[in-house]
Amino acid sequence: MQIQFKVEKVPLLYRNAFMSFFKEALRATPSGEQRFVRLFHFDRQRSNKMPKPFCFAVRFVHDRESFQEDKDWFILKSPLAFYFSTSDMELLIDFYNGVIDRSIYPFSKGDFTLPYPVSIIPIKDRPITQEVALFQTLSPVLIEDSTGKPLLPTSQSQQFLEELNYYANALLRGVRGEGLRKKLDFQPVNIRKEVVKHAIREREETSRVYTFTCFSGRFILQGDPGDLNDIQVLGIGRRRSQGFGMLEVV
């Protein structure tokens, strides 16, 4: 699903703003409120740490000269597109019903404001029937080792591949109850490093801004077609539900 908004600027930490928008829209209906509780809370004291069955991306073209003057905001030269993908159709329906609920608009997060959407467009995934597929990132992919060290496909390729398979296996096992059916192989086609600033709140502490080293671009994945189809829908890597790792087949 693609949701378009007409806004003049977005904050540097826009992923956090759209995480809040997703939660606000989901909670706009009674059914969505119940789903929100199940998605994010294990019980009253504990958060639900299971892999989330969705990913999202925020896409826009910004004025690079203006950003050099004010590094807290992106001044837009295009409409803003919010992409959302999930394997849970009931979640999609609850989120959609919240998005079209005018009572949540204008949605505000700090100094950032979203008006009612200009358009909402359903997007159909391309079926993958072979063991090889060409993917393109819609949001940067984050792969890290157990110490939090970033891994890129251009260096330490074996360790990168091991961690990529680890995250994909954990995601699929957590969402569908079955891990990878076949180990993934990764071949970069046109990859670039991308440095992302993103705020994270651990437990009940105040949010802190971290810098993450990710990659974007095109690459080939080889594996089981069923796995590849689910990865197309769910994304890959760390922090998918925070605006990272969303993919499309090209």
One Martini backbone bead per residue (centre of mass of N, CA, C, O) as a GRO file, in nm:
protein
  250
    1MET     BB    1   0.097   0.036   0.022
    2GLN     BB    2   0.025   0.376  -0.085
    3ILE     BB    3   0.088   0.693   0.078
    4GLN     BB    4   0.000   1.027   0.009
    5PHE     BB    5   0.164   1.341   0.079
    6LYS     BB    6   0.136   1.699   0.146
    7VAL     BB    7   0.455   1.836   0.209
    8GLU     BB    8   0.733   2.049   0.282
    9LYS     BB    9   0.843   1.880   0.540
   10VAL     BB   10   1.094   1.675   0.712
   11PRO     BB   11   1.245   1.513   0.946
   12LEU     BB   12   1.527   1.349   1.010
   13LEU     BB   13   1.335   1.164   1.214
   14TYR     BB   14   1.095   1.027   1.032
   15ARG     BB   15   1.060   0.736   1.129
   16ASN     BB   16   0.943   0.806   1.406
   17ALA     BB   17   0.694   0.957   1.303
   18PHE     BB   18   0.578   0.701   1.142
   19MET     BB   19   0.550   0.517   1.379
   20SER     BB   20   0.336   0.696   1.518
   21PHE     BB   21   0.132   0.696   1.289
   22PHE     BB   22   0.075   0.395   1.281
   23LYS     BB   23  -0.030   0.372   1.573
   24GLU     BB   24  -0.258   0.580   1.550
   25ALA     BB   25  -0.413   0.443   1.318
   26LEU     BB   26  -0.453   0.166   1.451
   27ARG     BB   27  -0.610   0.300   1.715
   28ALA     BB   28  -0.881   0.423   1.574
   29THR     BB   29  -0.994   0.136   1.621
   30PRO     BB   30  -1.103  -0.124   1.803
   31SER     BB   31  -0.954  -0.344   1.642
   32GLY     BB   32  -0.678  -0.194   1.632
   33GLU     BB   33  -0.630  -0.174   1.936
   34GLN     BB   34  -0.607  -0.478   1.984
   35ARG     BB   35  -0.371  -0.520   1.785
   36PHE     BB   36  -0.170  -0.333   1.918
   37VAL     BB   37  -0.141  -0.487   2.182
   38ARG     BB   38  -0.037  -0.755   2.053
   39LEU     BB   39   0.213  -0.636   1.900
   40PHE     BB   40   0.350  -0.454   2.166
   41HIS     BB   41   0.226  -0.657   2.396
   42PHE     BB   42   0.247  -0.909   2.630
   43ASP     BB   43   0.197  -0.720   2.877
   44ARG     BB   44   0.186  -0.472   3.115
   45GLN     BB   45   0.522  -0.502   3.147
   46ARG     BB   46   0.565  -0.622   2.849
   47SER     BB   47   0.709  -0.644   2.553
   48ASN     BB   48   0.684  -0.733   2.217
   49LYS     BB   49   0.966  -0.913   2.055
   50MET     BB   50   0.846  -1.004   1.815
   51PRO     BB   51   0.827  -1.025   1.499
   52LYS     BB   52   0.706  -0.817   1.267
   53PRO     BB   53   0.444  -0.828   0.999
   54PHE     BB   54   0.616  -0.560   0.901
   55CYS     BB   55   0.678  -0.278   0.677
   56PHE     BB   56   0.855   0.037   0.593
   57ALA     BB   57   0.847   0.343   0.383
   58VAL     BB   58   1.011   0.660   0.301
   59ARG     BB   59   0.947   0.878   0.018
   60PHE     BB   60   1.170   1.131  -0.135
   61VAL     BB   61   1.247   1.461  -0.254
   62HIS     BB   62   1.521   1.678  -0.187
   63ASP     BB   63   1.684   1.970  -0.086
   64ARG     BB   64   2.024   1.989  -0.057
   65GLU     BB   65   2.082   2.286   0.008
   66SER     BB   66   1.889   2.318   0.252
   67PHE     BB   67   2.022   2.091   0.425
   68GLN     BB   68   2.293   2.243   0.472
   69GLU     BB   69   2.145   2.464   0.656
   70ASP     BB   70   1.924   2.233   0.767
   71LYS     BB   71   1.976   1.923   0.941
   72ASP     BB   72   1.662   1.875   1.059
   73TRP     BB   73   1.558   1.915   0.752
   74PHE     BB   74   1.347   1.831   0.478
   75ILE     BB   75   1.304   1.972   0.166
   76LEU     BB   76   1.056   1.932  -0.060
   77LYS     BB   77   1.020   1.817  -0.428
   78SER     BB   78   0.793   1.610  -0.338
   79PRO     BB   79   0.602   1.383  -0.268
   80LEU     BB   80   0.497   1.179  -0.004
   81ALA     BB   81   0.578   0.828   0.052
   82PHE     BB   82   0.400   0.561   0.211
   83TYR     BB   83   0.509   0.237   0.277
   84PHE     BB   84   0.314  -0.074   0.316
   85SER     BB   85   0.381  -0.409   0.459
   86THR     BB   86   0.198  -0.731   0.487
   87SER     BB   87   0.094  -1.067   0.595
   88ASP     BB   88  -0.155  -0.921   0.747
   89MET     BB   89  -0.472  -0.849   0.650
   90GLU     BB   90  -0.598  -0.741   0.916
   91LEU     BB   91  -0.389  -0.524   0.961
   92LEU     BB   92  -0.437  -0.371   0.698
   93ILE     BB   93  -0.732  -0.298   0.755
   94ASP     BB   94  -0.690  -0.143   1.021
   95PHE     BB   95  -0.495   0.066   0.905
   96TYR     BB   96  -0.673   0.177   0.680
   97ASN     BB   97  -0.910   0.270   0.864
   98GLY     BB   98  -0.726   0.478   1.009
   99VAL     BB   99  -0.624   0.652   0.768
  100ILE     BB  100  -0.939   0.740   0.688
  101ASP     BB  101  -0.954   0.879   0.964
  102ARG     BB  102  -1.010   1.216   1.026
  103SER     BB  103  -0.956   1.235   1.345
  104ILE     BB  104  -0.619   1.216   1.314
  105TYR     BB  105  -0.647   1.498   1.181
  106PRO     BB  106  -0.387   1.640   1.229
  107PHE     BB  107  -0.078   1.493   1.244
  108SER     BB  108   0.146   1.503   1.532
  109LYS     BB  109   0.522   1.543   1.563
  110GLY     BB  110   0.587   1.790   1.701
  111ASP     BB  111   0.664   1.992   1.414
  112PHE     BB  112   0.514   1.763   1.267
  113THR     BB  113   0.274   1.747   0.987
  114LEU     BB  114  -0.019   1.562   0.886
  115PRO     BB  115  -0.233   1.530   0.647
  116TYR     BB  116  -0.451   1.428   0.457
  117PRO     BB  117  -0.449   1.220   0.215
  118VAL     BB  118  -0.425   1.220  -0.130
  119SER     BB  119  -0.350   0.901  -0.144
  120ILE     BB  120  -0.451   0.543  -0.193
  121ILE     BB  121  -0.244   0.262  -0.297
  122PRO     BB  122  -0.247  -0.038  -0.418
  123ILE     BB  123   0.001  -0.308  -0.395
  124LYS     BB  124   0.132  -0.559  -0.594
  125ASP     BB  125   0.296  -0.834  -0.581
  126ARG     BB  126   0.553  -1.016  -0.720
  127PRO     BB  127   0.576  -1.321  -0.824
  128ILE     BB  128   0.783  -1.593  -0.711
  129THR     BB  129   0.913  -1.892  -0.900
  130GLN     BB  130   1.207  -1.868  -0.846
  131GLU     BB  131   1.547  -1.885  -0.701
  132VAL     BB  132   1.559  -1.593  -0.841
  133ALA     BB  133   1.597  -1.237  -0.739
  134LEU     BB  134   1.537  -0.894  -0.798
  135PHE     BB  135   1.625  -0.631  -0.580
  136GLN     BB  136   1.491  -0.333  -0.415
  137THR     BB  137   1.524  -0.066  -0.219
  138LEU     BB  138   1.309   0.142  -0.007
  139SER     BB  139   1.491   0.079   0.242
  140PRO     BB  140   1.739   0.050   0.438
  141VAL     BB  141   1.976  -0.198   0.520
  142LEU     BB  142   2.027  -0.376   0.834
  143ILE     BB  143   2.347  -0.519   0.929
  144GLU     BB  144   2.450  -0.707   1.219
  145ASP     BB  145   2.620  -0.810   1.469
  146SER     BB  146   2.627  -0.908   1.804
  147THR     BB  147   2.780  -0.611   1.866
  148GLY     BB  148   2.673  -0.390   1.634
  149LYS     BB  149   2.825  -0.433   1.380
  150PRO     BB  150   2.846  -0.336   1.071
  151LEU     BB  151   2.735  -0.489   0.757
  152LEU     BB  152   2.862  -0.529   0.428
  153PRO     BB  153   2.869  -0.660   0.098
  154THR     BB  154   3.173  -0.532   0.039
  155SER     BB  155   3.242  -0.671   0.321
  156GLN     BB  156   3.266  -0.945   0.485
  157SER     BB  157   3.078  -1.154   0.327
  158GLN     BB  158   3.044  -1.404   0.508
  159GLN     BB  159   2.932  -1.260   0.758
  160PHE     BB  160   2.703  -1.121   0.616
  161LEU     BB  161   2.557  -1.380   0.520
  162GLU     BB  162   2.509  -1.503   0.799
  163GLU     BB  163   2.337  -1.264   0.912
  164LEU     BB  164   2.122  -1.256   0.697
  165ASN     BB  165   2.020  -1.545   0.760
  166TYR     BB  166   1.952  -1.501   1.053
  167TYR     BB  167   1.731  -1.282   1.016
  168ALA     BB  168   1.550  -1.436   0.817
  169ASN     BB  169   1.496  -1.683   0.996
  170ALA     BB  170   1.375  -1.534   1.242
  171LEU     BB  171   1.145  -1.398   1.095
  172LEU     BB  172   0.996  -1.647   0.973
  173ARG     BB  173   0.960  -1.798   1.238
  174GLY     BB  174   0.797  -1.570   1.387
  175VAL     BB  175   0.561  -1.537   1.165
  176ARG     BB  176   0.516  -1.855   1.032
  177GLY     BB  177   0.684  -2.099   1.197
  178GLU     BB  178   0.917  -2.090   0.964
  179GLY     BB  179   1.201  -2.102   0.835
  180LEU     BB  180   1.431  -2.148   0.629
  181ARG     BB  181   1.448  -2.372   0.352
  182LYS     BB  182   1.692  -2.196   0.234
  183LYS     BB  183   1.976  -2.070   0.179
  184LEU     BB  184   2.104  -1.764   0.126
  185ASP     BB  185   2.202  -1.570  -0.157
  186PHE     BB  186   2.432  -1.292  -0.233
  187GLN     BB  187   2.419  -1.031  -0.501
  188PRO     BB  188   2.556  -0.761  -0.601
  189VAL     BB  189   2.486  -0.478  -0.823
  190ASN     BB  190   2.385  -0.180  -0.676
  191ILE     BB  191   2.572  -0.054  -0.415
  192ARG     BB  192   2.522   0.154  -0.117
  193LYS     BB  193   2.607   0.350   0.129
  194GLU     BB  194   2.410   0.427   0.438
  195VAL     BB  195   2.349   0.692   0.660
  196VAL     BB  196   2.157   0.672   0.970
  197LYS     BB  197   1.927   0.851   1.165
  198HIS     BB  198   1.804   0.718   1.489
  199ALA     BB  199   1.560   0.675   1.732
  200ILE     BB  200   1.599   0.516   2.061
  201ARG     BB  201   1.413   0.324   2.307
  202GLU     BB  202   1.509   0.187   2.610
  203ARG     BB  203   1.262   0.096   2.748
  204GLU     BB  204   1.212   0.387   2.970
  205GLU     BB  205   1.394   0.561   2.823
  206THR     BB  206   1.532   0.802   2.666
  207SER     BB  207   1.585   0.898   2.371
  208ARG     BB  208   1.831   0.803   2.121
  209VAL     BB  209   2.072   0.895   1.887
  210TYR     BB  210   2.163   0.705   1.604
  211THR     BB  211   2.412   0.553   1.391
  212PHE     BB  212   2.356   0.387   1.079
  213THR     BB  213   2.494   0.129   0.874
  214CYS     BB  214   2.395   0.088   0.543
  215PHE     BB  215   2.205  -0.034   0.253
  216SER     BB  216   2.156   0.031  -0.100
  217GLY     BB  217   1.969  -0.106  -0.377
  218ARG     BB  218   2.084  -0.374  -0.579
  219PHE     BB  219   1.991  -0.732  -0.567
  220ILE     BB  220   2.056  -1.081  -0.536
  221LEU     BB  221   1.842  -1.355  -0.456
  222GLN     BB  222   1.894  -1.689  -0.332
  223GLY     BB  223   1.621  -1.934  -0.308
  224ASP     BB  224   1.333  -1.996  -0.188
  225PRO     BB  225   1.042  -1.885  -0.320
  226GLY     BB  226   0.882  -1.860  -0.055
  227ASP     BB  227   1.089  -1.689   0.093
  228LEU     BB  228   1.105  -1.455  -0.115
  229ASN     BB  229   0.810  -1.370  -0.090
  230ASP     BB  230   0.822  -1.300   0.216
  231ILE     BB  231   1.050  -1.090   0.193
  232GLN     BB  232   0.899  -0.895   0.011
  233VAL     BB  233   0.686  -0.831   0.243
  234LEU     BB  234   0.883  -0.808   0.521
  235GLY     BB  235   1.174  -0.806   0.462
  236ILE     BB  236   1.515  -0.711   0.587
  237GLY     BB  237   1.663  -0.725   0.879
  238ARG     BB  238   1.685  -0.465   1.081
  239ARG     BB  239   1.423  -0.262   1.174
  240ARG     BB  240   1.161  -0.289   0.989
  241SER     BB  241   0.938  -0.144   1.188
  242GLN     BB  242   1.141   0.140   1.150
  243GLY     BB  243   1.222   0.182   0.827
  244PHE     BB  244   1.358  -0.090   0.733
  245GLY     BB  245   1.409  -0.334   0.473
  246MET     BB  246   1.253  -0.260   0.223
  247LEU     BB  247   1.113  -0.428  -0.069
  248GLU     BB  248   1.151  -0.490  -0.429
  249VAL     BB  249   1.065  -0.617  -0.734
  250VAL     BB  250   1.251  -0.602  -1.071
   0.00000   0.00000   0.00000
